[in-house]
Amino acid sequence: MAARRRKGFSRVLRLLFLSGFAVCAASVVYLLWLPDVAPLRKSNPKTTCYIELRRAQAEKAGKKFQLRMAWLPWGLISEHL
């Protein structure tokens, strides 16, 4: 009976170890998949999806689209962004 318990405990430990390893591996893969945003520290992007959306909306409404970009201090950017 004690041997069965040890065998069951061993299976549970193995399952926990493999699950932890899978979570760690998935986390590493996810972090490597993310785009590099370091260049955005020094220069504005040429365009974004939001800019293109506003451009299309202006065009559809027959209005002139004027792009205005301005750097803001870190403290003025919403923490919810």
PDB file of C-alpha atoms in Angstrom:
ATOM      1  CA  MET A   1       0.000   0.000   0.000  1.00  0.00           C
ATOM      2  CA  ALA A   2       2.850   2.406   0.822  1.00  0.00           C
ATOM      3  CA  ALA A   3       4.462   1.591  -2.527  1.00  0.00           C
ATOM      4  CA  ARG A   4       1.255   2.611  -4.345  1.00  0.00           C
ATOM      5  CA  ARG A   5       1.165   5.920  -2.500  1.00  0.00           C
ATOM      6  CA  ARG A   6       4.798   6.614  -3.382  1.00  0.00           C
ATOM      7  CA  LYS A   7       4.125   5.753  -7.009  1.00  0.00           C
ATOM      8  CA  GLY A   8       1.068   8.035  -7.080  1.00  0.00           C
ATOM      9  CA  PHE A   9       3.004  10.817  -5.356  1.00  0.00           C
ATOM     10  CA  SER A  10       5.815  10.388  -7.860  1.00  0.00           C
ATOM     11  CA  ARG A  11       3.347  10.757 -10.759  1.00  0.00           C
ATOM     12  CA  VAL A  12       1.869  13.916  -9.238  1.00  0.00           C
ATOM     13  CA  LEU A  13       5.337  15.435  -8.774  1.00  0.00           C
ATOM     14  CA  ARG A  14       6.284  14.544 -12.344  1.00  0.00           C
ATOM     15  CA  LEU A  15       3.053  16.105 -13.636  1.00  0.00           C
ATOM     16  CA  LEU A  16       3.666  19.282 -11.620  1.00  0.00           C
ATOM     17  CA  PHE A  17       7.241  19.517 -12.888  1.00  0.00           C
ATOM     18  CA  LEU A  18       6.196  19.022 -16.514  1.00  0.00           C
ATOM     19  CA  SER A  19       3.369  21.542 -16.132  1.00  0.00           C
ATOM     20  CA  GLY A  20       5.750  24.117 -14.649  1.00  0.00           C
ATOM     21  CA  PHE A  21       8.250  23.495 -17.425  1.00  0.00           C
ATOM     22  CA  ALA A  22       5.515  23.903 -20.070  1.00  0.00           C
ATOM     23  CA  VAL A  23       4.380  27.208 -18.541  1.00  0.00           C
ATOM     24  CA  CYS A  24       7.968  28.506 -18.435  1.00  0.00           C
ATOM     25  CA  ALA A  25       8.615  27.424 -22.030  1.00  0.00           C
ATOM     26  CA  ALA A  26       5.389  29.045 -23.221  1.00  0.00           C
ATOM     27  CA  SER A  27       6.333  32.270 -21.413  1.00  0.00           C
ATOM     28  CA  VAL A  28       9.756  32.376 -23.072  1.00  0.00           C
ATOM     29  CA  VAL A  29       8.246  31.736 -26.501  1.00  0.00           C
ATOM     30  CA  TYR A  30       5.690  34.502 -25.914  1.00  0.00           C
ATOM     31  CA  LEU A  31       8.380  36.997 -24.872  1.00  0.00           C
ATOM     32  CA  LEU A  32      10.474  36.172 -27.939  1.00  0.00           C
ATOM     33  CA  TRP A  33       7.384  36.598 -30.140  1.00  0.00           C
ATOM     34  CA  LEU A  34       6.737  40.188 -28.991  1.00  0.00           C
ATOM     35  CA  PRO A  35       7.955  42.929 -31.352  1.00  0.00           C
ATOM     36  CA  ASP A  36      10.996  45.056 -30.520  1.00  0.00           C
ATOM     37  CA  VAL A  37       9.765  48.494 -29.455  1.00  0.00           C
ATOM     38  CA  ALA A  38      13.190  49.978 -28.591  1.00  0.00           C
ATOM     39  CA  PRO A  39      13.329  52.129 -31.790  1.00  0.00           C
ATOM     40  CA  LEU A  40      10.131  53.906 -30.685  1.00  0.00           C
ATOM     41  CA  ARG A  41      12.115  55.480 -27.874  1.00  0.00           C
ATOM     42  CA  LYS A  42      13.919  57.749 -30.348  1.00  0.00           C
ATOM     43  CA  SER A  43      11.554  58.230 -33.288  1.00  0.00           C
ATOM     44  CA  ASN A  44       7.878  58.325 -34.133  1.00  0.00           C
ATOM     45  CA  PRO A  45       6.421  55.518 -36.212  1.00  0.00           C
ATOM     46  CA  LYS A  46       5.659  56.532 -39.793  1.00  0.00           C
ATOM     47  CA  THR A  47       2.089  55.313 -39.360  1.00  0.00           C
ATOM     48  CA  THR A  48      -0.093  53.232 -37.052  1.00  0.00           C
ATOM     49  CA  CYS A  49      -3.385  51.401 -37.395  1.00  0.00           C
ATOM     50  CA  TYR A  50      -5.091  54.235 -35.517  1.00  0.00           C
ATOM     51  CA  ILE A  51      -3.634  56.848 -37.892  1.00  0.00           C
ATOM     52  CA  GLU A  52      -4.813  54.840 -40.893  1.00  0.00           C
ATOM     53  CA  LEU A  53      -8.287  54.501 -39.342  1.00  0.00           C
ATOM     54  CA  ARG A  54      -8.543  58.274 -38.859  1.00  0.00           C
ATOM     55  CA  ARG A  55      -7.199  58.869 -42.383  1.00  0.00           C
ATOM     56  CA  ALA A  56      -9.886  56.577 -43.846  1.00  0.00           C
ATOM     57  CA  GLN A  57     -12.610  58.220 -41.749  1.00  0.00           C
ATOM     58  CA  ALA A  58     -11.563  61.689 -42.925  1.00  0.00           C
ATOM     59  CA  GLU A  59     -11.443  60.530 -46.537  1.00  0.00           C
ATOM     60  CA  LYS A  60     -14.886  58.962 -46.243  1.00  0.00           C
ATOM     61  CA  ALA A  61     -16.278  62.177 -44.732  1.00  0.00           C
ATOM     62  CA  GLY A  62     -14.631  64.242 -47.483  1.00  0.00           C
ATOM     63  CA  LYS A  63     -12.420  66.085 -45.026  1.00  0.00           C
ATOM     64  CA  LYS A  64      -8.721  66.876 -45.245  1.00  0.00           C
ATOM     65  CA  PHE A  65      -6.591  64.734 -42.966  1.00  0.00           C
ATOM     66  CA  GLN A  66      -3.783  66.535 -41.185  1.00  0.00           C
ATOM     67  CA  LEU A  67      -1.389  64.435 -39.160  1.00  0.00           C
ATOM     68  CA  ARG A  68       0.003  66.152 -36.071  1.00  0.00           C
ATOM     69  CA  MET A  69       2.430  64.308 -33.837  1.00  0.00           C
ATOM     70  CA  ALA A  70       3.843  65.642 -30.598  1.00  0.00           C
ATOM     71  CA  TRP A  71       6.100  64.048 -28.013  1.00  0.00           C
ATOM     72  CA  LEU A  72       4.623  64.058 -24.525  1.00  0.00           C
ATOM     73  CA  PRO A  73       6.437  63.671 -21.237  1.00  0.00           C
ATOM     74  CA  TRP A  74       5.993  60.240 -19.680  1.00  0.00           C
ATOM     75  CA  GLY A  75       3.896  61.728 -16.851  1.00  0.00           C
ATOM     76  CA  LEU A  76       1.263  63.058 -19.281  1.00  0.00           C
ATOM     77  CA  ILE A  77       0.558  59.653 -20.800  1.00  0.00           C
ATOM     78  CA  SER A  78      -2.362  57.852 -19.176  1.00  0.00           C
ATOM     79  CA  GLU A  79      -1.397  54.867 -17.051  1.00  0.00           C
ATOM     80  CA  HIS A  80      -4.380  53.075 -18.627  1.00  0.00           C
ATOM     81  CA  LEU A  81      -2.884  53.244 -22.108  1.00  0.00           C
TER      82      LEU A  81
END
